[in-house]
Coordinates of C-alpha atoms and ligand atoms in Angstrom, one line a residue:
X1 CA 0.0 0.0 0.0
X2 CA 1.6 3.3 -1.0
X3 CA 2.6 5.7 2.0
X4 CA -0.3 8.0 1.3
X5 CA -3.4 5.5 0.7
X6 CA -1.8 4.1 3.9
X7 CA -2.3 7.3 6.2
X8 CA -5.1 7.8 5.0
X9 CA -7.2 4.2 4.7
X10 CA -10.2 3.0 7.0
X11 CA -9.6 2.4 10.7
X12 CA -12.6 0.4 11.6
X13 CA -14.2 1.0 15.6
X14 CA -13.3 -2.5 16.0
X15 CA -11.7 -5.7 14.1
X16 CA -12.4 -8.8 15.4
X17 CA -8.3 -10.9 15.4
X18 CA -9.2 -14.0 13.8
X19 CA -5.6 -15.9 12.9
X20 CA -4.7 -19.3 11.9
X21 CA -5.9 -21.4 14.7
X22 CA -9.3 -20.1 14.9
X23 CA -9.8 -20.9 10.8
X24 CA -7.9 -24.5 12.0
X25 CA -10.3 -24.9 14.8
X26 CA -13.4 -24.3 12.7
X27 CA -12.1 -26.5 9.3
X28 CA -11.4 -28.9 12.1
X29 CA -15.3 -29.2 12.9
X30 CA -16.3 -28.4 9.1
X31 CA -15.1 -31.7 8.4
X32 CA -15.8 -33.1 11.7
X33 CA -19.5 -34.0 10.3
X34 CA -21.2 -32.4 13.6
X35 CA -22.0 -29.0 13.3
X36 CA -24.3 -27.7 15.8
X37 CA -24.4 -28.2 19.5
X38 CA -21.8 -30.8 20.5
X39 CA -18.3 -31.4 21.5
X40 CA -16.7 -28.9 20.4
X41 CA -19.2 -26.5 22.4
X42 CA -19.0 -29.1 25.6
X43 CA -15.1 -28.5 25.3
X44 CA -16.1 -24.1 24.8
X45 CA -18.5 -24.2 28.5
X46 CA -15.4 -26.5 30.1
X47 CA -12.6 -23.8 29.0
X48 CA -15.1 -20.9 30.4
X49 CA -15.9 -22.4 33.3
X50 CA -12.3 -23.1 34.0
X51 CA -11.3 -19.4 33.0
X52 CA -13.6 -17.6 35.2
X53 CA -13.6 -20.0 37.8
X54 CA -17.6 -20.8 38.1
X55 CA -19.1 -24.3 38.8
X56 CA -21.2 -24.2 35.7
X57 CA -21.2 -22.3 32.2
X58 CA -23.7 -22.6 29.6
X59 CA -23.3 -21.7 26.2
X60 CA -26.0 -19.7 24.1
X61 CA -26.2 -18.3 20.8
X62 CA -26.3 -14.6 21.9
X63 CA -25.5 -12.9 24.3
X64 CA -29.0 -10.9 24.4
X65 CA -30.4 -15.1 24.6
X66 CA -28.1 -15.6 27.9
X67 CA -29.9 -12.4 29.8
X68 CA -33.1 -13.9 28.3
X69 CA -32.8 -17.2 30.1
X70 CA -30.8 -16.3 33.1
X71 CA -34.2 -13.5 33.5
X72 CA -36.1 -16.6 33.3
X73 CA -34.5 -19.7 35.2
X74 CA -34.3 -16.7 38.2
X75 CA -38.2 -16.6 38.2
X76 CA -38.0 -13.1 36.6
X77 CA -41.5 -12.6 36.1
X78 CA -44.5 -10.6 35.0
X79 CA -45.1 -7.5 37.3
X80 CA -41.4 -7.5 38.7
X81 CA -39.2 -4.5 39.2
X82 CA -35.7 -5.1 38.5
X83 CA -32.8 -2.1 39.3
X84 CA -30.6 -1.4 36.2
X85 CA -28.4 1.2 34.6
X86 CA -29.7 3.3 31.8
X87 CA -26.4 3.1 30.4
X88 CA -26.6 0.1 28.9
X89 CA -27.1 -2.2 25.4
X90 CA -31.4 -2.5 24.0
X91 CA -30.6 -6.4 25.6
X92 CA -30.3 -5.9 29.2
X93 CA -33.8 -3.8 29.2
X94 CA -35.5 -5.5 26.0
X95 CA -35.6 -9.1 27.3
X96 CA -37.1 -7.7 30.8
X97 CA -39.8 -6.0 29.2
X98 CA -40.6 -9.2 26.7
X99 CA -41.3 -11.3 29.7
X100 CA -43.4 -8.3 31.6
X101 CA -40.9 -7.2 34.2
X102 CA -40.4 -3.6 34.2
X103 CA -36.8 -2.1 34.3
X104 CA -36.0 0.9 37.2
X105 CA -33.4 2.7 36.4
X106 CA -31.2 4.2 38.7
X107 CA -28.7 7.0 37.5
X108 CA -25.0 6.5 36.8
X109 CA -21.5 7.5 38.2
X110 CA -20.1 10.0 36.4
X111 CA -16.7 8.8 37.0
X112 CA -16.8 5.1 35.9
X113 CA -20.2 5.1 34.1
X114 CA -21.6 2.5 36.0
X115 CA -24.4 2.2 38.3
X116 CA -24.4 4.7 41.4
X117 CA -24.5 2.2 44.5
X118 CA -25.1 4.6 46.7
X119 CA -28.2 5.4 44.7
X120 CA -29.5 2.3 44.2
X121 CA -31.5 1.9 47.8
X122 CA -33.9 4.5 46.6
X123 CA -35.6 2.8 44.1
X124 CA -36.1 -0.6 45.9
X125 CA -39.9 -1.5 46.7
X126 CA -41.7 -4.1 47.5
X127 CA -42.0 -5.3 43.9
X128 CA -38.3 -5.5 43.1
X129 CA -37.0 -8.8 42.5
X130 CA -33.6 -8.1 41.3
X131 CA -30.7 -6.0 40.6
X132 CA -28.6 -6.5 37.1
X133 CA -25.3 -4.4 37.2
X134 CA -23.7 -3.8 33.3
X135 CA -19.9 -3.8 33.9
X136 CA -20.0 -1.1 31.3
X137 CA -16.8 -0.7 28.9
X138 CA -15.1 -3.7 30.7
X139 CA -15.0 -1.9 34.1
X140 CA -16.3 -3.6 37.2
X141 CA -19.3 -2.6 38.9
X142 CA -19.2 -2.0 43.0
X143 CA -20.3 -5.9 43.4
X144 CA -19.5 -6.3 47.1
X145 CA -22.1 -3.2 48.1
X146 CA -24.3 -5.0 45.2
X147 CA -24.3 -7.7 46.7
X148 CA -24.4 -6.2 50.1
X149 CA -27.7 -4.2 49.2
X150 CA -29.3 -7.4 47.6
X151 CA -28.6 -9.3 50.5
X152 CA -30.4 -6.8 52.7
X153 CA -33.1 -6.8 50.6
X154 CA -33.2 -10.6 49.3
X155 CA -32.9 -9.4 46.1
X156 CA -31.3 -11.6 42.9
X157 CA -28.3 -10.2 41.3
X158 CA -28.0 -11.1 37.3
X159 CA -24.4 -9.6 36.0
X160 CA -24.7 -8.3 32.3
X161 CA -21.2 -8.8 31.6
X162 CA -21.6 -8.7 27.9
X163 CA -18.4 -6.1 28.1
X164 CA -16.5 -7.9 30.7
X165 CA -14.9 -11.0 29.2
X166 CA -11.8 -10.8 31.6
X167 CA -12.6 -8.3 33.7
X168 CA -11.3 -8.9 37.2
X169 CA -12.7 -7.6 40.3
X170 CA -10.6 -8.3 43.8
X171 CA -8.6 -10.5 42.5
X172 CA -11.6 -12.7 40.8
X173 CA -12.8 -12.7 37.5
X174 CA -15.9 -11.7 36.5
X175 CA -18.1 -15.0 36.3
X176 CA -17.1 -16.4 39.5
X177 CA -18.8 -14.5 42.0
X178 CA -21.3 -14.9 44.3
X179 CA -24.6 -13.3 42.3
X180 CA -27.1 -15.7 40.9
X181 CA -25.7 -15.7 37.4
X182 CA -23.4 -13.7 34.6
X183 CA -24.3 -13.5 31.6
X184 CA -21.5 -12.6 28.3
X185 CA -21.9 -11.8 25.1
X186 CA -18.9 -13.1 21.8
X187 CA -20.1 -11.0 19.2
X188 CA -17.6 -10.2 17.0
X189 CA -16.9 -6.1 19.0
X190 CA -16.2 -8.3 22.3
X191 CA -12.8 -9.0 24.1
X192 CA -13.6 -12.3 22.3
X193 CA -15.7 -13.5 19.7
X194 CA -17.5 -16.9 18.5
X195 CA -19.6 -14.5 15.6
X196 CA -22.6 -14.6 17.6
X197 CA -22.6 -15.9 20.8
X198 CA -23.3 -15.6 24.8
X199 CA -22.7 -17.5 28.1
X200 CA -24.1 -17.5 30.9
X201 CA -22.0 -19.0 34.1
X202 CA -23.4 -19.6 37.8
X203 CA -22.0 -21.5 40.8
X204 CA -25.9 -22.6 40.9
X205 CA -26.8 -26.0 39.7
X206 CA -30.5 -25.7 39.8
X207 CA -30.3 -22.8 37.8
X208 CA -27.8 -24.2 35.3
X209 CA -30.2 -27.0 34.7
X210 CA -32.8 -24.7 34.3
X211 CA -31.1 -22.8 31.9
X212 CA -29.7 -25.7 30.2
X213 CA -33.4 -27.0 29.3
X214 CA -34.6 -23.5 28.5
X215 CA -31.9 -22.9 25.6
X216 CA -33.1 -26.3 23.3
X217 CA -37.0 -26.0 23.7
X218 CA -37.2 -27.3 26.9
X219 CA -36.5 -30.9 25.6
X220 CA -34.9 -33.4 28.2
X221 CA -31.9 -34.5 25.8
X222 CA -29.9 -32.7 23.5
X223 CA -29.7 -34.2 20.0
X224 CA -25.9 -34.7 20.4
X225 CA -26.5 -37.1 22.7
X226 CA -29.9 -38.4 21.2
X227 CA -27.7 -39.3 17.8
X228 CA -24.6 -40.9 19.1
X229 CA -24.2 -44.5 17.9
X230 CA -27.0 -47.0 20.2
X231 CA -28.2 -43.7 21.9
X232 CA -31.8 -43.6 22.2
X233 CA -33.6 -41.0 19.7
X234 CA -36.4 -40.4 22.4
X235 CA -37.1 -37.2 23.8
X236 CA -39.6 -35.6 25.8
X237 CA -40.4 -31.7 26.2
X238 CA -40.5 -30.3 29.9
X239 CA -41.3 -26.7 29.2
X240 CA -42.0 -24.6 26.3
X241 CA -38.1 -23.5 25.5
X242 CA -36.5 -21.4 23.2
X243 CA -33.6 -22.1 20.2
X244 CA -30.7 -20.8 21.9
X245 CA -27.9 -23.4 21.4
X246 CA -24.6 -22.0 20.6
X247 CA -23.6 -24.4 17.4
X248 CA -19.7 -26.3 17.5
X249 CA -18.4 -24.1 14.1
X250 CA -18.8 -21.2 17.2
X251 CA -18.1 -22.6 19.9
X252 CA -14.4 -23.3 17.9
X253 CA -13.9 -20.1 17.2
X254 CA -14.9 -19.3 20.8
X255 CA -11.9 -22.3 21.7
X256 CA -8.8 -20.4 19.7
X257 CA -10.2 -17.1 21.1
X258 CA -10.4 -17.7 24.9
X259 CA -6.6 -19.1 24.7
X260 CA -5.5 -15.4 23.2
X261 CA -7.9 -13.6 25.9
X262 CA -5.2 -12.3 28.3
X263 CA -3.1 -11.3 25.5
X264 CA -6.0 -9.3 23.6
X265 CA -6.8 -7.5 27.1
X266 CA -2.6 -6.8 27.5
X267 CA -2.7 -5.1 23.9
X268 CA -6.1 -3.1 24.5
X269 CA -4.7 -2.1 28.0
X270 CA -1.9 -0.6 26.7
X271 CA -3.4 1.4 23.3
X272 CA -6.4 2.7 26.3
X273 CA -3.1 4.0 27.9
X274 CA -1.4 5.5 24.8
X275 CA -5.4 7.3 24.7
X276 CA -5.7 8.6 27.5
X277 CA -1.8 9.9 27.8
X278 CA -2.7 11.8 24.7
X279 CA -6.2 13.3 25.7
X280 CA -5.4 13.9 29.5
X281 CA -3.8 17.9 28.6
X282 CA -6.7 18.5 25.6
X283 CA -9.1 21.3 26.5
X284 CA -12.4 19.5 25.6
X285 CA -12.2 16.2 26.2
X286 CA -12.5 13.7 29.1
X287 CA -10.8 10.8 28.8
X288 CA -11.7 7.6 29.9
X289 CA -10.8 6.6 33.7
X290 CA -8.0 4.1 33.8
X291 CA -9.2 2.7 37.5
X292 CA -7.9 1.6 41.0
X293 CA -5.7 -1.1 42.1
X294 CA -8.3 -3.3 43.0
X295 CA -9.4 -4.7 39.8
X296 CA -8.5 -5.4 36.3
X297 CA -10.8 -3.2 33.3
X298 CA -11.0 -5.7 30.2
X299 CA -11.0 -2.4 28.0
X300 CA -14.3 -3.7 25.7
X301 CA -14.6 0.1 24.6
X302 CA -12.4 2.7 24.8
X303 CA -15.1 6.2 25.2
X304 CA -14.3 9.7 25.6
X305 CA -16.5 12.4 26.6
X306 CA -16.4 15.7 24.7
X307 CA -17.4 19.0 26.6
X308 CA -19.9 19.9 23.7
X309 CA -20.5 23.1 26.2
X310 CA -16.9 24.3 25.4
X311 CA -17.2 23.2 21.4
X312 CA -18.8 24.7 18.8
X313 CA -20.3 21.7 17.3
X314 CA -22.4 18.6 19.0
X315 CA -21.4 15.3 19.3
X316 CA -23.0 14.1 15.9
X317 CA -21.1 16.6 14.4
X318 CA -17.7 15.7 15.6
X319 CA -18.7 12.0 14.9
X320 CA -18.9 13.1 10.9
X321 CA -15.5 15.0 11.4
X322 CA -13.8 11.6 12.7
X323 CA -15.9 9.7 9.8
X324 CA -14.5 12.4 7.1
X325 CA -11.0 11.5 7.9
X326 CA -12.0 7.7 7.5
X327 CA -12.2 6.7 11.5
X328 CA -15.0 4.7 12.5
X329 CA -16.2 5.5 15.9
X330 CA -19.6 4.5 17.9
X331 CA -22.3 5.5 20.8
X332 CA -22.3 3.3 23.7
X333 CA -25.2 4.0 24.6
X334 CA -27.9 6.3 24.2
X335 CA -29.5 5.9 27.5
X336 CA -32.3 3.5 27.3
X337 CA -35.4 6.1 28.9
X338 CA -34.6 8.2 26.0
X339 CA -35.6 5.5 23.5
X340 CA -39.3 5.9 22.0
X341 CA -40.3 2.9 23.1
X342 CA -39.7 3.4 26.7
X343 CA -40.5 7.0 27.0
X344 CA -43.4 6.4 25.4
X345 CA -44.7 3.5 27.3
X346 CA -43.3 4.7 30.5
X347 CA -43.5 8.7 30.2
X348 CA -39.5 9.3 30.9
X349 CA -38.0 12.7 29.8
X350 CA -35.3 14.5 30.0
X351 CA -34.2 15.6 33.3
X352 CA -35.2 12.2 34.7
X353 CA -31.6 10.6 34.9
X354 CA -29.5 13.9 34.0
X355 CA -26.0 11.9 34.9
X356 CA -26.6 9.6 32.3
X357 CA -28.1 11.8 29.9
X358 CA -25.4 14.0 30.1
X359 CA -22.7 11.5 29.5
X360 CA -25.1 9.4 26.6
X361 CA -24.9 13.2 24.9
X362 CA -21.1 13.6 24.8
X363 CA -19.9 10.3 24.3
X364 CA -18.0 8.8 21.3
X365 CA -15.9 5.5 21.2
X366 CA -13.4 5.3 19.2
X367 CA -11.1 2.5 17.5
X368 CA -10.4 -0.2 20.0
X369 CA -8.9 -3.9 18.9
X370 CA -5.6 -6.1 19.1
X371 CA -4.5 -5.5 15.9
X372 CA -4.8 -1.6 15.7
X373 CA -1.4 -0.4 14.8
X374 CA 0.6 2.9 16.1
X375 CA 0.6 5.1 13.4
X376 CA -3.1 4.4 13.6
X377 CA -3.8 5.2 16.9
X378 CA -1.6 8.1 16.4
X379 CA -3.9 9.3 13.5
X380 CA -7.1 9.3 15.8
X381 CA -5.6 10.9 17.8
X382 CA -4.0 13.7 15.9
X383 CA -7.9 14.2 14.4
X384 CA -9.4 14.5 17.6
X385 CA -6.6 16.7 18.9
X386 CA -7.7 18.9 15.2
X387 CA -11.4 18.7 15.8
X388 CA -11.1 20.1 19.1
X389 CA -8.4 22.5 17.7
X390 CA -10.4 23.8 15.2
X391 CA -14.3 24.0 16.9
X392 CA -13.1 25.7 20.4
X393 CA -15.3 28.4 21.4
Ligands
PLP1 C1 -24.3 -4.3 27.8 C2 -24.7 -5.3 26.8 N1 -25.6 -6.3 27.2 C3 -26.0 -7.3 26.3 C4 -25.5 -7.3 25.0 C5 -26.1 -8.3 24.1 O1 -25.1 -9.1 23.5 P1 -25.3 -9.8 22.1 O2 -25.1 -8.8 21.0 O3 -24.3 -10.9 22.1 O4 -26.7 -10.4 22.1 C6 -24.7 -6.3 24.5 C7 -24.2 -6.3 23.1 O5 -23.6 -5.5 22.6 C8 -24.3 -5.3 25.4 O6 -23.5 -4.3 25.0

């Protein structure tokens, strides 16, 4: 590539690293002659399990499919109030309000994005069932007050930790704790990726069961083991399930990633460094917050906030800027009560969460993934440090 189309060419938000042993992997099952759920994903849940350090993992085709069924094998039901973030992913609130729970939303922490603990007691009532913290960017949520609070108030705790493949939290990775169940998501933006895909781990064997049954239509064996040679083809249906499985083509993807996680979240560590050395002496833009001593961010996204009140364009402005110069940035998240859906249906407006609103505003992630080189980094950088430059008031 010549030295001009090269300064100049695409740098995608996000690149999923897919090298030689995750194309071996998959080939490998390709010719294998089972393709959906099966050994290779038995081998995938072992792997997890052992990575996070939970008793059980159970892997689904989604991510958005593992907060559906942990919601239900908790007893998440019709009429429930559950405490969330409105900083968050359509999933964590969508699959609430399919199966008639309503979501509360408590505001966020400026600092870290996350949930406000000290916030959270407020909104509990007698109808709250559970509490579902979103470890939002790869950044831990407070979990021993969480889990303090839901203790006092026998409440469930369900972790979103669609962002937190690898995050670590005193010395314990995210997965292994003491809440009900965690659920993670592998699409292909993740820490690590299967294409599509989601697991949900728990230390609860009821509840893995449960889940287990839930994600093949509720019937009581799964084909691989109905179509094994002299296994019995019978089968009976115990509930009315859902077609969740995660197939073996992902599941060995999934198996090549999870050996190269630690290394991925070493590399994405270090460019969120080279960031935020960069953006901590602009005028106009908050960086994002590196974090204490007591746990490890998994650096999903990489998010910066720009002081549109200092600028003299808005944040889809400076989001075309960054696309004119051929960078590929994102929103995560416009906050969920400013969705039509929900302010519609549940008469939220603005003012009602201003923490979160403010940040949802201002936000913009940009490029974030193993493989993004230097100079490249460098050139984000240099444009932000030119938008800024150019559009101070
Ligand atoms: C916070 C959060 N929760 C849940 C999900 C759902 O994951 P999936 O896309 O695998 O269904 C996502 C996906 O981006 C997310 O960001």
């Amino acid at each position: 590539m010549s030295e001009e189309k090269k300064n100049n060419s695409f740098i995608p938000l996000s690149r999923p690293t897919i090298e030689k042993d995750e194309i071996r992997e998959v080939v490998d099952t390709l010719k294998s002659g089972w393709l959906t759920t099966g050994p290779k994903v038995i081998k995938f849940e072992e792997k997890f399990k052992e990575y996070v350090g939970s008793k059980f993992a159970i892997a689904v085709n989604s991510g958005t499919a593992a907060l559906h069924l942990a919601y239900m094998a908790c007893g998440i039901k019709d009429g429930d109030e559950v405490i969330t973030t409105p900083l968050t992913f359509a999933s964590t609130v969508n699959m609430l309000e399919v199966i008639g729970a309503k979501a509360v939303f408590v505001d966020i922490n400026q600092d870290t994005f996350n949930i406000d603990v000290e916030k959270m007691e407020e909104k509990i009532t007698s109808k709250t069932k559970a509490i579902i913290p979103v470890h939002f960017a790869g950044r831990p949520c407070e979990m021993d007050r969480i889990l303090e609070i839901a203790k006092k108030h026998k409440l469930l705790v369900i972790e979103d930790a669609a962002h937190a493949v690898g995050t670590e939290y005193k010395n314990r990775r995210i997965g292994a704790g003491s809440s009900q169940a965690v659920c993670f998501s592998f699409h292909p933006i993740k820490n690590i990726t299967t294409g599509e895909g989601g697991m949900v781990t728990t230390n609860n064997e009821e509840l893995a069961d449960k889940i287990r049954l839930l994600r093949f239509h509720g019937i009581s064996k799964e084909a691989w083991k109905r179509y094994q040679k002299g296994a019995s083809p019978l089968y009976e249906i115990l509930v009315p399930g859902y077609k969740y499985n995660m197939m073996d083509i992902q599941a060995a993807i999934g198996l090549a990633q999870l050996k190269k996680l630690d290394y991925f979240i070493k590399i994405r560590t270090k460019l969120a460094k080279e960031y935020n050395e960069a953006f901590r002496n602009m005028a106009g833009i908050i960086h994002a917050s590196m974090g204490g001593d007591n746990f490890r961010h998994a650096w999903h996204l990489y998010i910066v906030m720009f002081k549109t009140e200092y600028l003299k364009i808005s944040r889809e402005e400076i989001m075309l800027e960054l696309q004119k110069r051929n960078i590929g940035c994102g929103i995560h998240f416009i906050a969920i009560h400013l969705h039509p859906y929900y302010k519609k249906k549940y008469g939220y407006r603005r003012g009602d969460l201003p923490k979160a609103e403010y940040v949802s505003d201002r936000i913009v992630s940009l490029p974030l993934f193993p493989k993004l080189q230097t100079a490249d980094l460098r050139r984000v950088i240099e444009s932000v440090r030119e938008i800024l430059e150019n559009y101070k008031k």
